[in-house]
């Protein structure tokens, strides 16, 4: 069993099911995953390999080079990241991306117990035609979208969006 990736990057046709464009994206994502399995014997979706809190900075390191979606998934505050702890002692001030690392600057060093970072987890973003819980981080697959070449309004390349996650810090 392989996880080809999440489905939050697919627009909805109703409140649950993907639109025709969403089904196109899922199909191409699965095809890119299968291609990698056949070519290399395995596939890893985009996911964090470490999440570290030091003072007022959270460093999230991913397993692949990152890109920021600015043209497909609706824009999400803090790229889809949310921070919390038991006392609400800090908030996200900014998020930056370089290589395979997201650097999350907090407003202050957290003092609450159970600090955690979440990504694309029911973050309150509910855009018309999209599910609640979006994120704007992805990794390019290098595969051109056949559906885009045919004129459908989907991204020009197949994108591997980060899996949703919640990590204790």
PDB file of C-alpha atoms in Angstrom:
ATOM      1  CA  UNK A   1       0.000   0.000   0.000  1.00  0.00           C
ATOM      2  CA  UNK A   2       1.367   3.409  -0.963  1.00  0.00           C
ATOM      3  CA  UNK A   3       0.126   6.847   0.014  1.00  0.00           C
ATOM      4  CA  UNK A   4       0.080   8.846  -3.220  1.00  0.00           C
ATOM      5  CA  UNK A   5      -0.692  12.022  -1.278  1.00  0.00           C
ATOM      6  CA  UNK A   6      -3.542  14.008   0.254  1.00  0.00           C
ATOM      7  CA  UNK A   7      -6.649  15.141  -1.593  1.00  0.00           C
ATOM      8  CA  UNK A   8      -7.186  18.626  -0.140  1.00  0.00           C
ATOM      9  CA  UNK A   9      -5.602  20.096  -3.295  1.00  0.00           C
ATOM     10  CA  UNK A  10      -8.604  18.903  -5.311  1.00  0.00           C
ATOM     11  CA  UNK A  11     -11.614  21.159  -5.741  1.00  0.00           C
ATOM     12  CA  UNK A  12     -14.979  19.688  -4.816  1.00  0.00           C
ATOM     13  CA  UNK A  13     -18.027  19.180  -7.002  1.00  0.00           C
ATOM     14  CA  UNK A  14     -20.281  18.946  -3.942  1.00  0.00           C
ATOM     15  CA  UNK A  15     -19.505  18.918  -0.221  1.00  0.00           C
ATOM     16  CA  UNK A  16     -17.560  15.617  -0.345  1.00  0.00           C
ATOM     17  CA  UNK A  17     -16.596  14.486  -3.859  1.00  0.00           C
ATOM     18  CA  UNK A  18     -13.977  15.938  -6.187  1.00  0.00           C
ATOM     19  CA  UNK A  19     -15.009  17.969  -9.197  1.00  0.00           C
ATOM     20  CA  UNK A  20     -14.013  16.669 -12.651  1.00  0.00           C
ATOM     21  CA  UNK A  21     -10.779  18.698 -12.358  1.00  0.00           C
ATOM     22  CA  UNK A  22     -10.191  17.230  -8.910  1.00  0.00           C
ATOM     23  CA  UNK A  23     -10.548  13.701 -10.278  1.00  0.00           C
ATOM     24  CA  UNK A  24      -8.067  14.581 -13.031  1.00  0.00           C
ATOM     25  CA  UNK A  25      -5.556  15.737 -10.418  1.00  0.00           C
ATOM     26  CA  UNK A  26      -6.036  12.619  -8.274  1.00  0.00           C
ATOM     27  CA  UNK A  27      -5.577  10.406 -11.341  1.00  0.00           C
ATOM     28  CA  UNK A  28      -2.375  12.140 -12.391  1.00  0.00           C
ATOM     29  CA  UNK A  29      -1.021  12.097  -8.830  1.00  0.00           C
ATOM     30  CA  UNK A  30      -1.633   8.349  -8.539  1.00  0.00           C
ATOM     31  CA  UNK A  31      -0.094   7.791 -11.992  1.00  0.00           C
ATOM     32  CA  UNK A  32       3.048   9.744 -10.980  1.00  0.00           C
ATOM     33  CA  UNK A  33       3.244   7.678  -7.776  1.00  0.00           C
ATOM     34  CA  UNK A  34       2.885   4.415  -9.729  1.00  0.00           C
ATOM     35  CA  UNK A  35       5.550   5.554 -12.210  1.00  0.00           C
ATOM     36  CA  UNK A  36       8.006   6.112  -9.341  1.00  0.00           C
ATOM     37  CA  UNK A  37       7.171   2.714  -7.858  1.00  0.00           C
ATOM     38  CA  UNK A  38       7.799   0.992 -11.193  1.00  0.00           C
ATOM     39  CA  UNK A  39      10.957   3.034 -11.861  1.00  0.00           C
ATOM     40  CA  UNK A  40      12.580   2.903  -8.410  1.00  0.00           C
ATOM     41  CA  UNK A  41      10.669   0.302  -6.408  1.00  0.00           C
ATOM     42  CA  UNK A  42       9.107   2.817  -4.019  1.00  0.00           C
ATOM     43  CA  UNK A  43       7.485   6.187  -3.490  1.00  0.00           C
ATOM     44  CA  UNK A  44       7.416   8.636  -0.596  1.00  0.00           C
ATOM     45  CA  UNK A  45       4.799  11.373  -0.431  1.00  0.00           C
ATOM     46  CA  UNK A  46       5.862  14.831   0.725  1.00  0.00           C
ATOM     47  CA  UNK A  47       5.973  14.743   4.509  1.00  0.00           C
ATOM     48  CA  UNK A  48       7.960  16.249   7.411  1.00  0.00           C
ATOM     49  CA  UNK A  49      10.978  14.333   8.675  1.00  0.00           C
ATOM     50  CA  UNK A  50      11.522  16.592  11.682  1.00  0.00           C
ATOM     51  CA  UNK A  51       9.817  19.414  13.577  1.00  0.00           C
ATOM     52  CA  UNK A  52      11.953  21.311  16.091  1.00  0.00           C
ATOM     53  CA  UNK A  53      11.019  24.219  18.369  1.00  0.00           C
ATOM     54  CA  UNK A  54      13.920  26.386  19.568  1.00  0.00           C
ATOM     55  CA  UNK A  55      13.012  29.587  21.410  1.00  0.00           C
ATOM     56  CA  UNK A  56      10.485  31.324  19.121  1.00  0.00           C
ATOM     57  CA  UNK A  57      11.287  29.430  15.894  1.00  0.00           C
ATOM     58  CA  UNK A  58       9.876  26.145  14.615  1.00  0.00           C
ATOM     59  CA  UNK A  59      11.907  24.424  11.917  1.00  0.00           C
ATOM     60  CA  UNK A  60      10.019  21.845   9.856  1.00  0.00           C
ATOM     61  CA  UNK A  61      12.277  19.800   7.586  1.00  0.00           C
ATOM     62  CA  UNK A  62      10.646  17.872   4.744  1.00  0.00           C
ATOM     63  CA  UNK A  63      11.871  14.917   2.714  1.00  0.00           C
ATOM     64  CA  UNK A  64      11.767  16.804  -0.613  1.00  0.00           C
ATOM     65  CA  UNK A  65      12.388  20.274  -2.026  1.00  0.00           C
ATOM     66  CA  UNK A  66       9.421  22.569  -1.442  1.00  0.00           C
ATOM     67  CA  UNK A  67       7.432  24.976  -3.566  1.00  0.00           C
ATOM     68  CA  UNK A  68       4.646  27.338  -2.552  1.00  0.00           C
ATOM     69  CA  UNK A  69       1.336  27.066  -4.389  1.00  0.00           C
ATOM     70  CA  UNK A  70       0.259  30.530  -5.531  1.00  0.00           C
ATOM     71  CA  UNK A  71      -2.000  29.561  -8.422  1.00  0.00           C
ATOM     72  CA  UNK A  72      -4.147  26.527  -7.597  1.00  0.00           C
ATOM     73  CA  UNK A  73      -5.185  25.878  -3.987  1.00  0.00           C
ATOM     74  CA  UNK A  74      -6.755  28.996  -2.436  1.00  0.00           C
ATOM     75  CA  UNK A  75      -4.239  31.035  -0.474  1.00  0.00           C
ATOM     76  CA  UNK A  76      -4.110  29.995   3.168  1.00  0.00           C
ATOM     77  CA  UNK A  77      -2.762  32.024   6.080  1.00  0.00           C
ATOM     78  CA  UNK A  78       0.693  30.853   7.163  1.00  0.00           C
ATOM     79  CA  UNK A  79       0.695  28.469   4.162  1.00  0.00           C
ATOM     80  CA  UNK A  80      -1.604  26.164   6.137  1.00  0.00           C
ATOM     81  CA  UNK A  81       0.383  25.921   9.387  1.00  0.00           C
ATOM     82  CA  UNK A  82      -1.191  26.509  12.810  1.00  0.00           C
ATOM     83  CA  UNK A  83       0.560  26.591  16.181  1.00  0.00           C
ATOM     84  CA  UNK A  84      -1.058  25.852  19.524  1.00  0.00           C
ATOM     85  CA  UNK A  85      -0.274  24.936  23.110  1.00  0.00           C
ATOM     86  CA  UNK A  86      -2.390  24.431  26.227  1.00  0.00           C
ATOM     87  CA  UNK A  87      -2.372  28.114  27.186  1.00  0.00           C
ATOM     88  CA  UNK A  88      -2.347  29.858  23.797  1.00  0.00           C
ATOM     89  CA  UNK A  89       0.983  31.474  24.653  1.00  0.00           C
ATOM     90  CA  UNK A  90       2.114  32.291  21.094  1.00  0.00           C
ATOM     91  CA  UNK A  91       0.963  32.623  17.493  1.00  0.00           C
ATOM     92  CA  UNK A  92       2.594  32.327  14.104  1.00  0.00           C
ATOM     93  CA  UNK A  93       4.123  35.582  12.930  1.00  0.00           C
ATOM     94  CA  UNK A  94       5.510  34.368   9.576  1.00  0.00           C
ATOM     95  CA  UNK A  95       6.402  31.283   7.538  1.00  0.00           C
ATOM     96  CA  UNK A  96       9.254  31.084   5.045  1.00  0.00           C
ATOM     97  CA  UNK A  97      10.384  28.287   2.741  1.00  0.00           C
ATOM     98  CA  UNK A  98      13.895  27.515   1.503  1.00  0.00           C
ATOM     99  CA  UNK A  99      14.914  24.207  -0.034  1.00  0.00           C
ATOM    100  CA  UNK A 100      13.270  21.476   2.022  1.00  0.00           C
ATOM    101  CA  UNK A 101      12.785  23.587   5.171  1.00  0.00           C
ATOM    102  CA  UNK A 102       9.865  25.660   6.462  1.00  0.00           C
ATOM    103  CA  UNK A 103      10.875  28.179   9.112  1.00  0.00           C
ATOM    104  CA  UNK A 104       8.003  29.299  11.291  1.00  0.00           C
ATOM    105  CA  UNK A 105       8.604  32.464  13.308  1.00  0.00           C
ATOM    106  CA  UNK A 106       6.379  32.730  16.376  1.00  0.00           C
ATOM    107  CA  UNK A 107       5.359  35.980  18.059  1.00  0.00           C
ATOM    108  CA  UNK A 108       7.202  34.891  21.224  1.00  0.00           C
ATOM    109  CA  UNK A 109       8.841  31.852  22.754  1.00  0.00           C
ATOM    110  CA  UNK A 110       5.980  29.591  23.847  1.00  0.00           C
ATOM    111  CA  UNK A 111       5.423  29.013  27.554  1.00  0.00           C
ATOM    112  CA  UNK A 112       2.395  26.707  27.396  1.00  0.00           C
ATOM    113  CA  UNK A 113       2.506  22.941  27.829  1.00  0.00           C
ATOM    114  CA  UNK A 114       2.092  20.561  24.889  1.00  0.00           C
ATOM    115  CA  UNK A 115       3.289  22.827  22.059  1.00  0.00           C
ATOM    116  CA  UNK A 116       2.275  21.515  18.641  1.00  0.00           C
ATOM    117  CA  UNK A 117       2.407  22.424  14.984  1.00  0.00           C
ATOM    118  CA  UNK A 118      -0.289  21.368  12.528  1.00  0.00           C
ATOM    119  CA  UNK A 119      -0.452  21.543   8.774  1.00  0.00           C
ATOM    120  CA  UNK A 120      -3.631  21.536   6.648  1.00  0.00           C
ATOM    121  CA  UNK A 121      -5.675  20.179   9.564  1.00  0.00           C
ATOM    122  CA  UNK A 122      -9.151  21.719   9.676  1.00  0.00           C
ATOM    123  CA  UNK A 123      -7.467  25.100   9.979  1.00  0.00           C
ATOM    124  CA  UNK A 124     -10.698  27.018   9.570  1.00  0.00           C
ATOM    125  CA  UNK A 125     -10.097  27.733   5.922  1.00  0.00           C
ATOM    126  CA  UNK A 126     -13.272  26.910   4.071  1.00  0.00           C
ATOM    127  CA  UNK A 127     -13.250  28.319   0.572  1.00  0.00           C
ATOM    128  CA  UNK A 128     -16.174  27.834  -1.789  1.00  0.00           C
ATOM    129  CA  UNK A 129     -15.608  24.589  -3.659  1.00  0.00           C
ATOM    130  CA  UNK A 130     -12.740  23.410  -1.436  1.00  0.00           C
ATOM    131  CA  UNK A 131     -12.625  21.302   1.729  1.00  0.00           C
ATOM    132  CA  UNK A 132     -11.795  22.797   5.132  1.00  0.00           C
ATOM    133  CA  UNK A 133      -8.133  22.306   5.949  1.00  0.00           C
ATOM    134  CA  UNK A 134      -5.882  23.507   3.142  1.00  0.00           C
ATOM    135  CA  UNK A 135      -2.151  23.980   2.711  1.00  0.00           C
ATOM    136  CA  UNK A 136       0.043  25.643   0.092  1.00  0.00           C
ATOM    137  CA  UNK A 137       3.200  23.496   0.296  1.00  0.00           C
ATOM    138  CA  UNK A 138       4.058  21.043  -2.477  1.00  0.00           C
ATOM    139  CA  UNK A 139       6.940  19.349  -4.264  1.00  0.00           C
ATOM    140  CA  UNK A 140       7.185  19.226  -8.051  1.00  0.00           C
ATOM    141  CA  UNK A 141       6.995  15.751  -9.549  1.00  0.00           C
ATOM    142  CA  UNK A 142       8.674  16.672 -12.815  1.00  0.00           C
ATOM    143  CA  UNK A 143       5.728  15.188 -14.724  1.00  0.00           C
ATOM    144  CA  UNK A 144       3.832  17.399 -17.151  1.00  0.00           C
ATOM    145  CA  UNK A 145       0.055  17.304 -16.734  1.00  0.00           C
ATOM    146  CA  UNK A 146      -1.606  15.650 -19.723  1.00  0.00           C
ATOM    147  CA  UNK A 147      -4.921  17.247 -18.756  1.00  0.00           C
ATOM    148  CA  UNK A 148      -3.324  20.709 -18.722  1.00  0.00           C
ATOM    149  CA  UNK A 149      -1.853  20.054 -22.177  1.00  0.00           C
ATOM    150  CA  UNK A 150      -5.363  19.133 -23.350  1.00  0.00           C
ATOM    151  CA  UNK A 151      -6.602  22.552 -22.189  1.00  0.00           C
ATOM    152  CA  UNK A 152      -8.189  21.710 -18.837  1.00  0.00           C
ATOM    153  CA  UNK A 153      -7.746  24.327 -16.120  1.00  0.00           C
ATOM    154  CA  UNK A 154      -5.417  22.357 -13.842  1.00  0.00           C
ATOM    155  CA  UNK A 155      -1.764  22.953 -12.863  1.00  0.00           C
ATOM    156  CA  UNK A 156       0.734  22.501 -15.713  1.00  0.00           C
ATOM    157  CA  UNK A 157       2.682  19.858 -13.774  1.00  0.00           C
ATOM    158  CA  UNK A 158       1.752  17.127 -11.319  1.00  0.00           C
ATOM    159  CA  UNK A 159       2.341  18.406  -7.776  1.00  0.00           C
ATOM    160  CA  UNK A 160       2.874  16.317  -4.681  1.00  0.00           C
ATOM    161  CA  UNK A 161       1.256  18.280  -1.851  1.00  0.00           C
ATOM    162  CA  UNK A 162       2.396  17.719   1.728  1.00  0.00           C
ATOM    163  CA  UNK A 163       0.423  15.258   3.765  1.00  0.00           C
ATOM    164  CA  UNK A 164      -1.573  16.729   6.620  1.00  0.00           C
ATOM    165  CA  UNK A 165       0.154  16.395   9.969  1.00  0.00           C
ATOM    166  CA  UNK A 166       0.093  17.283  13.645  1.00  0.00           C
ATOM    167  CA  UNK A 167       3.389  17.112  15.546  1.00  0.00           C
ATOM    168  CA  UNK A 168       4.137  17.659  19.203  1.00  0.00           C
ATOM    169  CA  UNK A 169       7.195  19.882  19.689  1.00  0.00           C
TER     170      UNK A 169
END
